[in-house]
Amino acid sequence: MTKRSSSEAAAWLLFSAGGMASALMVPMLLLLLGVVFPAGLLVPPEHADLLALLDNPLVRGVLLVLCVLSLLHWAHRFRYTLFDGLQLTRLRTPINLLCYAAAAAGSAWAAIILLG
Amino acid sequence: MSKLASESTTSEPGRAGRYRAPASRMWWLRRRSYVLFVLRELSSLFVAWFVVYLLLLISAVRGGSDSYREFLALSGQPWMLALNLVALAFVLLHAITWFNLAPQAIVVQIGGRRLPAPVVAAAHFAAWAVLSAIIAWILVGAR
């Protein structure tokens, strides 16, 4: 019992941290990188400039933390969307496993790309 | 052990034996506030999509100027722009509902008095504005 509730508390804390980090940073990043630059509303950054930006350890660290926390936020919230939204409470364990395995895989991918 | 007994031991502790009216899978379409709740919950899917999109962009940049140009062409496709616009709407819904709920999760006390909820929410919106400005300055300034 205590083991379960403490892991739920950790999941909730990481969900909150991810919710906060993504709410603070994702809207502007997505607006610029996903809409404004691709649509040609502003000239996109040059390749060399982005490469220089990604050479900065602070930028890489912030992006890695943002990616990992955002994925943990997704894993926690989405499993409850499935339990409650679709009334899939019986599939709780496989849904938990799948969501957190996906978040772990995404975090590993982020670490390889950003730290490699 | 009978089926009923095994079910009651595997279900959530403390819940065994209590009658729960079955809810339909579409329960959330019944009220506007329920729909908003489900849309807010679904926003997490688009937060995850953003991470995938960002990592694809970064690996394209890492792959050289040709792969970066290819990624820009792909992200300029109408379906990709539409997907990112929908994602932006959901991410904005996430941010606004998150900051509005923050005062319920975070209790700030100054001099023994609890900071009023609108002040806590306003501080979050201000932090959002500052960080967004910094990100825009870095990315637009990097051009």
XYZ file of C-alpha atoms in Angstrom, chain B residues 102-109 114-115 120:
11
model
C -1.924 26.895 -9.924
C -3.265 28.885 -6.921
C -5.148 25.763 -5.776
C -1.977 23.671 -5.798
C 0.538 26.239 -4.574
C -0.031 28.037 -1.308
C 2.266 31.015 -0.871
C 2.429 32.618 2.539
C -1.863 33.529 2.406
C -1.200 35.268 -0.900
C -0.479 33.595 -7.544
